Coordinates of C-alpha atoms in Angstrom, one line a residue:
Chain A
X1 CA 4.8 24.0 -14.9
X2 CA 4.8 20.5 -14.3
X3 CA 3.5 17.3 -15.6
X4 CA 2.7 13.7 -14.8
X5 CA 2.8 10.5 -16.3
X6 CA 1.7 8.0 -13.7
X7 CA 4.4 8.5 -11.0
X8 CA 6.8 10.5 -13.5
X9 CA 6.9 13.9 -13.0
X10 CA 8.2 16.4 -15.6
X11 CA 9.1 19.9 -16.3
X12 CA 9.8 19.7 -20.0
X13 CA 9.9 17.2 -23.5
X14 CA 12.3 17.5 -26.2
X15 CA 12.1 14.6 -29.2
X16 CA 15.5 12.1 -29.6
X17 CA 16.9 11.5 -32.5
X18 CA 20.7 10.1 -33.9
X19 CA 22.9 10.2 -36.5
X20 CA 21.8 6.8 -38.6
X21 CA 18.1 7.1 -37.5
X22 CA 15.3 9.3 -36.7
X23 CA 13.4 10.5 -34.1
X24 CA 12.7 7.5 -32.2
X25 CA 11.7 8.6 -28.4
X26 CA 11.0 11.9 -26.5
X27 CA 13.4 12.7 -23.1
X28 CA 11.2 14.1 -20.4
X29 CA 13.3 15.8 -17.7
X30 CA 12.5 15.0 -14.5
X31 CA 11.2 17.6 -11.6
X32 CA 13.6 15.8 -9.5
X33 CA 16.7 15.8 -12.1
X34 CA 17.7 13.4 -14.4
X35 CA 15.6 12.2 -17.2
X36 CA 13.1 9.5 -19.2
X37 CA 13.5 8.1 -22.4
X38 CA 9.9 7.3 -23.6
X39 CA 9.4 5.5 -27.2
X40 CA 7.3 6.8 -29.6
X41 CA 5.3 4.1 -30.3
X42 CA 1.4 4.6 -29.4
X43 CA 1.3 1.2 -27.8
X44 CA 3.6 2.4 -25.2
X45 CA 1.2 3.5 -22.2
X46 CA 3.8 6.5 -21.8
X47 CA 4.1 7.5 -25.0
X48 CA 0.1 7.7 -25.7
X49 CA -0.5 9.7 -22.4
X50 CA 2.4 11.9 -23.7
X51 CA 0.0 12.6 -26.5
X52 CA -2.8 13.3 -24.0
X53 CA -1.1 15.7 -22.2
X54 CA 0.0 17.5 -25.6
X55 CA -4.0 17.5 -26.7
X56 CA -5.5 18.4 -23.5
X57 CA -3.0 20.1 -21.6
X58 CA -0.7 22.1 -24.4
X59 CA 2.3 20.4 -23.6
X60 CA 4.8 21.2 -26.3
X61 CA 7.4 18.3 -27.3
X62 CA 10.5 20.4 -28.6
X63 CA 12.3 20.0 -31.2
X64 CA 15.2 17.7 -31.4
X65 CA 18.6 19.2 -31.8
X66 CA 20.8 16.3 -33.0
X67 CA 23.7 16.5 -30.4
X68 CA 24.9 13.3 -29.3
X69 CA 25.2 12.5 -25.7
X70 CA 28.1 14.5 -24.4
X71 CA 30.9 14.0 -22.3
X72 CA 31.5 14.1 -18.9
Chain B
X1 CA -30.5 -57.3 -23.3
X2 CA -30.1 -53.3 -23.6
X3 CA -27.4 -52.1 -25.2
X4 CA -24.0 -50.0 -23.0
X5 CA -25.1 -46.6 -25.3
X6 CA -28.8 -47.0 -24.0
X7 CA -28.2 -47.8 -20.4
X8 CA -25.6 -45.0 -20.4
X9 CA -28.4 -42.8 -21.5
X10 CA -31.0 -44.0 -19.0
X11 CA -28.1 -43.7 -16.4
X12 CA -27.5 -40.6 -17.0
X13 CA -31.2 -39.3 -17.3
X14 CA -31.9 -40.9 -14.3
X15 CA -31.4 -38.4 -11.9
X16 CA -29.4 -40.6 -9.5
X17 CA -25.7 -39.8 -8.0
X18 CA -23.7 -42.0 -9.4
X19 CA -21.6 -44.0 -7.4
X20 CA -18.0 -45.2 -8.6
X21 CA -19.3 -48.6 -10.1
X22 CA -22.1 -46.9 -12.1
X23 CA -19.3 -46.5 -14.8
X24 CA -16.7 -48.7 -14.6
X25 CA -13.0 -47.0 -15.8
X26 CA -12.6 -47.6 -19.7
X27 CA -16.1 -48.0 -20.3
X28 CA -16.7 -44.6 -21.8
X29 CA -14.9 -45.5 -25.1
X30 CA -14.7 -43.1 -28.0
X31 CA -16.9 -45.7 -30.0
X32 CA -19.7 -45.4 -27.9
X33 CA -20.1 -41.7 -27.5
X34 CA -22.2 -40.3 -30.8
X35 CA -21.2 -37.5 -32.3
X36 CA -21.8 -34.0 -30.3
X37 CA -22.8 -36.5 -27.0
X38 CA -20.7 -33.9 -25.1
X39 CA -21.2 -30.5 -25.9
X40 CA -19.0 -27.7 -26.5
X41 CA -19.2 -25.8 -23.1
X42 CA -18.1 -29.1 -21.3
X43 CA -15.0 -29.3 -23.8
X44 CA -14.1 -25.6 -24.5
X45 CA -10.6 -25.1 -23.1
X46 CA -9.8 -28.3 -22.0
X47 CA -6.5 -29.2 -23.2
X48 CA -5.3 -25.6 -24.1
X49 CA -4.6 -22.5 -21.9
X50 CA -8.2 -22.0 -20.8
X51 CA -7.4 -18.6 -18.8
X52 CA -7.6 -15.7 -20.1
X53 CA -5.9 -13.4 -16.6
X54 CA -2.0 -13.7 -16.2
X55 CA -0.9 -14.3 -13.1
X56 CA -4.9 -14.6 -11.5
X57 CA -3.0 -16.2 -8.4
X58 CA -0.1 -13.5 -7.5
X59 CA 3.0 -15.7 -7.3
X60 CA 4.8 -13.6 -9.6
X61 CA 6.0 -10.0 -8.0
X62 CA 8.7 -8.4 -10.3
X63 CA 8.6 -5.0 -8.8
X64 CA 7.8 -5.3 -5.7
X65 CA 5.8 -7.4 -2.7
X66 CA 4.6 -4.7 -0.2
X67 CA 3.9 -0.8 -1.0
X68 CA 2.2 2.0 0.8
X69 CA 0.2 3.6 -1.7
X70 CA -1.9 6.5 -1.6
X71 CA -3.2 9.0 -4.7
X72 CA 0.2 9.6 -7.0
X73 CA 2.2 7.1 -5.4
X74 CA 2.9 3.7 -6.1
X75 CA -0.2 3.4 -7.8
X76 CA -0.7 2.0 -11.3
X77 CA 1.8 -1.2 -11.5
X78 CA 3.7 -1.2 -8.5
X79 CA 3.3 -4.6 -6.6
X80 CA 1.8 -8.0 -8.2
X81 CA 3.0 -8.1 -12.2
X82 CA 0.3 -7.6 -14.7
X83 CA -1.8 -6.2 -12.0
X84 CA -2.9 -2.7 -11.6
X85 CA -4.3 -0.1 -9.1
X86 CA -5.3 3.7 -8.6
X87 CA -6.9 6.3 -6.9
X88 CA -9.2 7.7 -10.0
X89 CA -9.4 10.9 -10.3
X90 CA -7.5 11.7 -7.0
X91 CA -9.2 9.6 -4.7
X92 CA -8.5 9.8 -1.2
X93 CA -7.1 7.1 1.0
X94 CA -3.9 5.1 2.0
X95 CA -3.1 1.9 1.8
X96 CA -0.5 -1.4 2.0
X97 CA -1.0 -3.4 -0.9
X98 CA 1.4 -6.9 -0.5
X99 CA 1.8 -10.4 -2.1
X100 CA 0.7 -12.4 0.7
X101 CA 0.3 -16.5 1.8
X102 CA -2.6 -16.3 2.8
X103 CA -5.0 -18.6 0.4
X104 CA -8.0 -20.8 0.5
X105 CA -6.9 -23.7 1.4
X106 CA -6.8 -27.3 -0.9
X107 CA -7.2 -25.2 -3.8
X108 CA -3.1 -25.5 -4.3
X109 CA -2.7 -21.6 -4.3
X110 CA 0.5 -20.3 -2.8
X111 CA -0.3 -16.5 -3.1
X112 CA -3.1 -13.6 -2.7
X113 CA -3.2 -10.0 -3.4
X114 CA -4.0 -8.2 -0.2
X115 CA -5.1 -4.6 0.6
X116 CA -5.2 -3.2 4.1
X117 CA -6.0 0.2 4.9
X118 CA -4.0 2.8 6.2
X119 CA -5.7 6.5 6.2
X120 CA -9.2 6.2 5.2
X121 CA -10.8 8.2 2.7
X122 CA -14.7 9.1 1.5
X123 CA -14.9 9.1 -2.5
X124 CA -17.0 12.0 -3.8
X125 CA -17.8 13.1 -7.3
X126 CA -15.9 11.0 -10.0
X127 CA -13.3 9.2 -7.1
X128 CA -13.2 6.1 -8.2
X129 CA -10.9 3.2 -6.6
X130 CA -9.6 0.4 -8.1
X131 CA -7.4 -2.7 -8.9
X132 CA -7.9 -4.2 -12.1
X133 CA -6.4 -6.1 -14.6
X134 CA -6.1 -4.8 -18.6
X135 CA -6.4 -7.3 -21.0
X136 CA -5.2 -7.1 -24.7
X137 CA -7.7 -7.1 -28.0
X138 CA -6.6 -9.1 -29.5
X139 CA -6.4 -11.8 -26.8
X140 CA -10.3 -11.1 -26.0
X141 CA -10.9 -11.3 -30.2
X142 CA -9.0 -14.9 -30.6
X143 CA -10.3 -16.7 -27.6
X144 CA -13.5 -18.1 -29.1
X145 CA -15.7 -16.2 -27.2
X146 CA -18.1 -15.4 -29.8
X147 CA -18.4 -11.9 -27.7
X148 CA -21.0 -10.0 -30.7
X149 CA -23.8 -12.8 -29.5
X150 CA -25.8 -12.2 -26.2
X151 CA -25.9 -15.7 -25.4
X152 CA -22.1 -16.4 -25.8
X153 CA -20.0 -15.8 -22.4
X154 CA -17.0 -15.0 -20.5
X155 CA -17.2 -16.2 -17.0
X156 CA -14.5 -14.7 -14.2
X157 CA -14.6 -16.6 -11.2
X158 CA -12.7 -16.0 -7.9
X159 CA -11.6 -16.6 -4.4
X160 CA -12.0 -12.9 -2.0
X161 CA -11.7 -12.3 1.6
X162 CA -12.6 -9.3 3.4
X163 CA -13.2 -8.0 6.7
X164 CA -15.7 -5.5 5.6
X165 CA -19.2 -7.2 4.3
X166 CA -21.7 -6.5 1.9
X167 CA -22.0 -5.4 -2.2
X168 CA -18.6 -4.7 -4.2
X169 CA -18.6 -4.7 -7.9
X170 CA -17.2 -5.8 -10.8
X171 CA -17.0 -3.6 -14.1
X172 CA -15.9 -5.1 -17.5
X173 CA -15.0 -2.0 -19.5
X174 CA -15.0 -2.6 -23.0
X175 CA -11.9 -0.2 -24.3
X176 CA -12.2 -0.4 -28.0
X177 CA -16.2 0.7 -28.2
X178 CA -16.3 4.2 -28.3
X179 CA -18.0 6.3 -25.3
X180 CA -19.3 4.3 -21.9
X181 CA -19.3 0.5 -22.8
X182 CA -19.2 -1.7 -19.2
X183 CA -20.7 -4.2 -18.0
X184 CA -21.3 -4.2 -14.3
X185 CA -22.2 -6.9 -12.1
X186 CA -22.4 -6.7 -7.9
X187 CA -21.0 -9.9 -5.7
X188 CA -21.6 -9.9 -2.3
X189 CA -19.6 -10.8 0.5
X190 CA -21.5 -12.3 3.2
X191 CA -19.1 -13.6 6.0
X192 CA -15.8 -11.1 7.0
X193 CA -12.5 -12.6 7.1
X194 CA -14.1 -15.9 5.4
X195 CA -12.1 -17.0 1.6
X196 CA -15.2 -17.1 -0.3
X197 CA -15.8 -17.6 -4.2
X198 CA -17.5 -15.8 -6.6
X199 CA -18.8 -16.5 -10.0
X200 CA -19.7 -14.0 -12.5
X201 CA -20.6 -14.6 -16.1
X202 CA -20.8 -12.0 -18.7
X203 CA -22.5 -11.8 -22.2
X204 CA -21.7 -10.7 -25.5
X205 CA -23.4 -7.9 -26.8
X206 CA -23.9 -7.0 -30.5
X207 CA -22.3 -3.6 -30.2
X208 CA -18.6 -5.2 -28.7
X209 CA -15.7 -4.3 -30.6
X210 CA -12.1 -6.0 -30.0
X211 CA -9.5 -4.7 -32.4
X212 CA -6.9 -7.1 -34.1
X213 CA -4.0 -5.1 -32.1
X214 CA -2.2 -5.3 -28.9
X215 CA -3.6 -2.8 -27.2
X216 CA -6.0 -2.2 -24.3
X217 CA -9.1 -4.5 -25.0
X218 CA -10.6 -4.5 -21.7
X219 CA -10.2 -3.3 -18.2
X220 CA -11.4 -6.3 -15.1
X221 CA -11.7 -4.1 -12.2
X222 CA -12.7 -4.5 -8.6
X223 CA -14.3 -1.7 -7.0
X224 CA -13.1 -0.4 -3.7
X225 CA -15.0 2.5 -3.7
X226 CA -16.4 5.1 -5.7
X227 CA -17.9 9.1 -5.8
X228 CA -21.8 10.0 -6.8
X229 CA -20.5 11.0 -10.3
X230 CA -20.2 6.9 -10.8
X231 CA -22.2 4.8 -9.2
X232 CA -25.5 5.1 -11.0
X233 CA -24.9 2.0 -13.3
X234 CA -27.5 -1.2 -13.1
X235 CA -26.3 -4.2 -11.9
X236 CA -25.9 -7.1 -14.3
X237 CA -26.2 -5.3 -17.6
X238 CA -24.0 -3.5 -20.0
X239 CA -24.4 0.4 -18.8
X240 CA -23.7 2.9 -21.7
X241 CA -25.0 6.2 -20.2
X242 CA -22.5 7.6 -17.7
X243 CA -18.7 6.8 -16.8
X244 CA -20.4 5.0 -13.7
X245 CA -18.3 2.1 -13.0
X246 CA -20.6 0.4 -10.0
X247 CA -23.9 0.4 -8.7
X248 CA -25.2 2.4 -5.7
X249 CA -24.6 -0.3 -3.4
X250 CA -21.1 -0.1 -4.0
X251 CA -19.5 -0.1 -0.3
X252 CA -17.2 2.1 0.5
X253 CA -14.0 -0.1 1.9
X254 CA -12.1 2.7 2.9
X255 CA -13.9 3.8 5.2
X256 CA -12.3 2.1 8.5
X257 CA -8.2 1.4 9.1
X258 CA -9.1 -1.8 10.4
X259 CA -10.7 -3.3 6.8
X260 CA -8.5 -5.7 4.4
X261 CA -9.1 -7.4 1.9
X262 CA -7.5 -10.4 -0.5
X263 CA -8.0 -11.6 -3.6
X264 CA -6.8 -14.9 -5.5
X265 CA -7.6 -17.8 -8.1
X266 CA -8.8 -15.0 -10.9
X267 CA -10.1 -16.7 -13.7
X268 CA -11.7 -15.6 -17.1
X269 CA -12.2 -18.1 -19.1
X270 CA -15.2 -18.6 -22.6
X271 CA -17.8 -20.2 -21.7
X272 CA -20.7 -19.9 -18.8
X273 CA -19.8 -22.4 -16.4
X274 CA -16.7 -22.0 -14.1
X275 CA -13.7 -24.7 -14.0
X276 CA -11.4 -25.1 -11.9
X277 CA -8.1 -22.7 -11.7
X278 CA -5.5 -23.5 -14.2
X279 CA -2.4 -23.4 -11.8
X280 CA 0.6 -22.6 -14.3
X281 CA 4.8 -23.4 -13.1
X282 CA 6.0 -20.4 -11.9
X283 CA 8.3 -20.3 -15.0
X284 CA 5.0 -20.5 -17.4
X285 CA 3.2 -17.3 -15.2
X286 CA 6.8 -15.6 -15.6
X287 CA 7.3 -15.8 -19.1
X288 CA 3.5 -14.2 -19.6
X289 CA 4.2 -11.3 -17.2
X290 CA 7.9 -10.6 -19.2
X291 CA 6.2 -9.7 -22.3
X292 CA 4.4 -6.9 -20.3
X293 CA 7.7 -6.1 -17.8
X294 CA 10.8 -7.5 -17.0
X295 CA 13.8 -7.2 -14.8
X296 CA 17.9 -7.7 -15.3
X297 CA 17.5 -9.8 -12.4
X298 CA 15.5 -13.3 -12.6
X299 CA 12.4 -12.1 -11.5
X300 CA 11.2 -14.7 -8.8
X301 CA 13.9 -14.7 -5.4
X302 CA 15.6 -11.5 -7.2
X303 CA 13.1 -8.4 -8.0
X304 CA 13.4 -4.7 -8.4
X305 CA 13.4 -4.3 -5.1
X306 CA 16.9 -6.0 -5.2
X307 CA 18.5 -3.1 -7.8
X308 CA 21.0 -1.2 -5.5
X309 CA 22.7 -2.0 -2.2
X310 CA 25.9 -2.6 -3.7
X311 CA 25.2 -5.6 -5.4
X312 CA 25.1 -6.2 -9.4
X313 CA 23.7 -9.8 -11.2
X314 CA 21.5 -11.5 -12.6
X315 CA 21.3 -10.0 -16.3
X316 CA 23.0 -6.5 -14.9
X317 CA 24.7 -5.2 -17.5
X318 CA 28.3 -5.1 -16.8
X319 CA 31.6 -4.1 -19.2
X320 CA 34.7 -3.3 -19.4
X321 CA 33.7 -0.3 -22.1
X322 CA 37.7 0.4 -22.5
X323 CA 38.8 4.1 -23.4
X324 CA 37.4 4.5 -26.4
X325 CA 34.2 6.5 -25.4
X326 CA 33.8 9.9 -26.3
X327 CA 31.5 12.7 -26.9
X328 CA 30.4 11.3 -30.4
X329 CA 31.1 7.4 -29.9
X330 CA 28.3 4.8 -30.5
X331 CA 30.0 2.4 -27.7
X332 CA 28.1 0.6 -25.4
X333 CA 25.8 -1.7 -24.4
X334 CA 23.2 -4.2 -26.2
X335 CA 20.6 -6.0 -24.1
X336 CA 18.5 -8.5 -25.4
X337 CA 15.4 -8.9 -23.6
X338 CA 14.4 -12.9 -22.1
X339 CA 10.9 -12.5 -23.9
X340 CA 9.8 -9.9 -26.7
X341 CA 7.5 -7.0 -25.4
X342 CA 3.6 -6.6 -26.5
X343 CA 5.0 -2.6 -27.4
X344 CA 8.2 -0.8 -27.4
X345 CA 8.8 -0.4 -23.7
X346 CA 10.3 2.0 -21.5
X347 CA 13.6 1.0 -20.5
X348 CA 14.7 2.7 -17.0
X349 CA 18.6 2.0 -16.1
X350 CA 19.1 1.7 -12.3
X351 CA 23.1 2.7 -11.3
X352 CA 25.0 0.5 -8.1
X353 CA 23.3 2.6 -5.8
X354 CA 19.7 1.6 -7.2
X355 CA 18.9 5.0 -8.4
X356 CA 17.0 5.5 -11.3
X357 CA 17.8 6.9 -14.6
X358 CA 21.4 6.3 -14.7
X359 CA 24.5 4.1 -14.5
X360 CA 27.6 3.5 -12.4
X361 CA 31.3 3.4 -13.5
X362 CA 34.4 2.5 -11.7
X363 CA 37.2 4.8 -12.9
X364 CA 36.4 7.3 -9.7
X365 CA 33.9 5.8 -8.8
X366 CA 30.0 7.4 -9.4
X367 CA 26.7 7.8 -11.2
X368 CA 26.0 9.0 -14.4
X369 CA 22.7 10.3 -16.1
X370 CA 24.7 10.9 -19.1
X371 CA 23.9 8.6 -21.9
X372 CA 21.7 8.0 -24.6
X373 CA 19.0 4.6 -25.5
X374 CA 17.1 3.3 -28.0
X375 CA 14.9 0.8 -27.4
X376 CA 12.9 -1.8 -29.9
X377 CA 10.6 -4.9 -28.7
X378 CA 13.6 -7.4 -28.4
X379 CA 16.0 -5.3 -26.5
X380 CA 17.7 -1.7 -26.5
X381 CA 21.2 -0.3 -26.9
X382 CA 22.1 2.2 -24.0
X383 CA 25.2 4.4 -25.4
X384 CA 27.8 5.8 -22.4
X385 CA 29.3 9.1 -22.6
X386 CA 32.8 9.1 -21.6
X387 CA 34.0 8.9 -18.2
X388 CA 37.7 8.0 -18.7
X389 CA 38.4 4.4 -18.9
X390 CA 35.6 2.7 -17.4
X391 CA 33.8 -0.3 -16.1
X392 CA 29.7 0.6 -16.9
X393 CA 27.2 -1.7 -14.5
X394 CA 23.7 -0.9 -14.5
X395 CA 20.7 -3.2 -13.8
X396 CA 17.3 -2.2 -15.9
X397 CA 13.6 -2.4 -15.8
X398 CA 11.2 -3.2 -19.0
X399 CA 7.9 -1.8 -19.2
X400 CA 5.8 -2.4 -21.9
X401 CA 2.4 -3.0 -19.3
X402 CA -1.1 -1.8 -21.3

């Protein structure tokens, strides 16, 4: 299943977070590949229809898993 | 003999045009204007920035200055900065939606807005179709428009050109009153392909609610066309009882490839009466758009439209990241944005090639989606993953729009 924020469209969310801080955005991968970084901060047009799609639509934000970016 | 304060009255309860000698230059002095002689609607503004819309004449264009845009793409905010469009609710249609030149003339305007149809469409049901502007709360709360009082206004004026005549309309919708809160008011346009302005003032009403907060206060949007599920609203009130956004003599401009329209000189400003348009310096209207978007390039000759193709500056970001990178380092990049952001935005790296979501490096050569950001309201940190010794360039987009 596939969602859309605006002209983003996604397949699945997970929840960021790092070492030395929190949570602090949710990765959206992309239908197409690749990915979005979308704060959480509820004045962040992306972020707040994030939250409608979670309410109204079930999409599930997963869980972040703590591994750093990786190498190549 | 009578004194300058009397005559001055009976000059100017004459009912006479005055002619350049009536009042000779200096002879207004403070000392002979009483107190509240000139009332607040004539002084409201004046001196300060009096309007409310950013960029109400279209000279900046961050992203981009012409797209084909039809129902999931390049809608939203996609041309003009600060200004938005869709196709509500899937509404059918195409069209090319461009910064253009051509203005009203002697009105010092450089820019419009245009929209010229592609693929028409018929709305039905709740289609609505739009471009609009959103404005914050707390910019609506603060201007002095004491917007709780019926007899207080906002007035939006502006210039519009259109091949197709007859009724369009305007909706105010109120975003921080909960349920259906808009007023809607009809203009007309009576002569195709004539600049023409229009004049709309709106009232306060006792149940309007701006919050003290950065968020969506209002949407100002001009109605292209719209289904039967929203057009039942009355014209020239505030319409709470459906999500009707126009009245039912809304026309339908999508309904022939040969209509366009334009749009400049959009003002809101307190107050009843209509003033002239305050022209802003390009580098004012810039610095107002940049806390809702900005580029890594400059934002006026350079846009969006300039990421890829080989070339990186402006405020790319560009480093020689060393060998240090690895799978846990915290190496990389800081950016510092030109202007703080209204929210956190949504950073978006571009790589050499323009594509989104990623960044170049030179040891081999190629794109990478491999890295982590963080973002605040001043800036972000993008972290690399390691690629061997490497030169990192990306270009970025900031968007923190309502």
């Amino acid at each position: 299943m596939s969602y859309r924020i605006e002209n983003i469209e996604f397949e699945t969310a997970q929840y960021v977070s790092d070492p030395d801080e929190p949570v602090h955005s949710v990765k959206l991968s992309l239908t197409a590949g690749g990915k979005v970084d979308i704060p959480i901060d509820l004045g962040n047009r992306h972020y707040a229809k994030l939250m409608e799609l979670v309410d109204e639509e079930g999409l599930i934000i997963a869980d972040a898993d703590h591994t750093p970016i990786s190498a190549e | 003999m009578a004194s300058n304060s009397k005559n001055l009255a009976e000059l100017l309860n004459s009912d006479v045009t005055l002619t350049a000698t009536d009042i000779a230059n200096g002879a207004v002095t403070t000392d002979k204007l009483a107190d509240g002689a000139v009332t607040a609607v004539k002084t409201t503004s004046v001196g300060k920035a009096k309007n409310i819309i950013i960029n109400g004449d279209f000279k900046i264009a961050q992203r981009a200055t012409s797209v084909s845009s039809t129902d999931g793409s390049n809608e939203d905010y996609s041309t003009v900065d600060r200004w938005f469009f869709r196709y509500g609710n899937n509404a059918p249609g195409t069209m090319t939606i461009s910064q253009e030149t051509d203005v009203p003339s002697g009105y010092g305007f450089s820019n419009s807005w245009k929209f010229d149809v592609t693929a028409t469409g018929t709305a039905t049901g709740d289609h609505h179709t739009l471009f609009s502007q959103f404005i914050e709360a707390r910019t609506l709360r603060y201007s002095g428009w004491d917007y709780t009082n019926p007899s207080s206004y906002v007035t939006l004026s502006f210039w519009v050109k259109s091949t197709k005549t007859g009724t369009y309309c305007i909706t105010f919708d109120a975003a921080d009153v909960a349920g259906n809160f808009k007023f809607i008011k009809e203009y007309t346009i009576d002569s195709a392909s004539t600049w023409e302005k229009k004049t709309i003032s709106i009232p306060g009403h006792a149940s309007l609610v701006f919050d003290d907060d950065a968020e969506r206060g209002c949407e100002l949007g001009w109605n292209l066309a719209s289904g039967g599920n929203r057009d039942n609203a009355t014209d020239n009130t505030w319409y709470t009882a459906d999500a009707s956004r126009v009245t039912p003599n809304q026309v339908n401009f999508l309904d022939d490839t040969a209509n366009n329209l334009w749009i400049t000189g959009v003002q809101l400003e307190v107050g009843s009466v209509a003033s002239d348009f305050e022209i802003r310096t390009h580098a004012e209207e810039l610095v107002l758009c940049q806390r809702y978007y900005e580029i890594s390039r400059e934002g006026i000759s350079e846009t969006k439209s300039s990421f890829g193709g080989g070339a990186m500056t402006g405020f790319s970001y560009a480093a020689y990241t060393g060998t240090g990178l690895n799978a846990t380092s915290r190496e990389g990049s800081r950016t510092f944005f030109k202007v703080t952001k209204r929210a956190i935005p949504t950073v978006t790296p571009y790589s050499y090639g323009g594509t989104a979501n990623g960044y170049s490096y030179i040891t081999g050569g190629g794109h990478s989606t491999n890295y982590g950001i963080r973002v605040r309201h001043e800036g972000f940190n993008m972290y690399l993953a390691a690629v061997g010794g490497i030169y990192a360039w990306f270009d970025w987009e900031a968007d923190a729009e309502l």
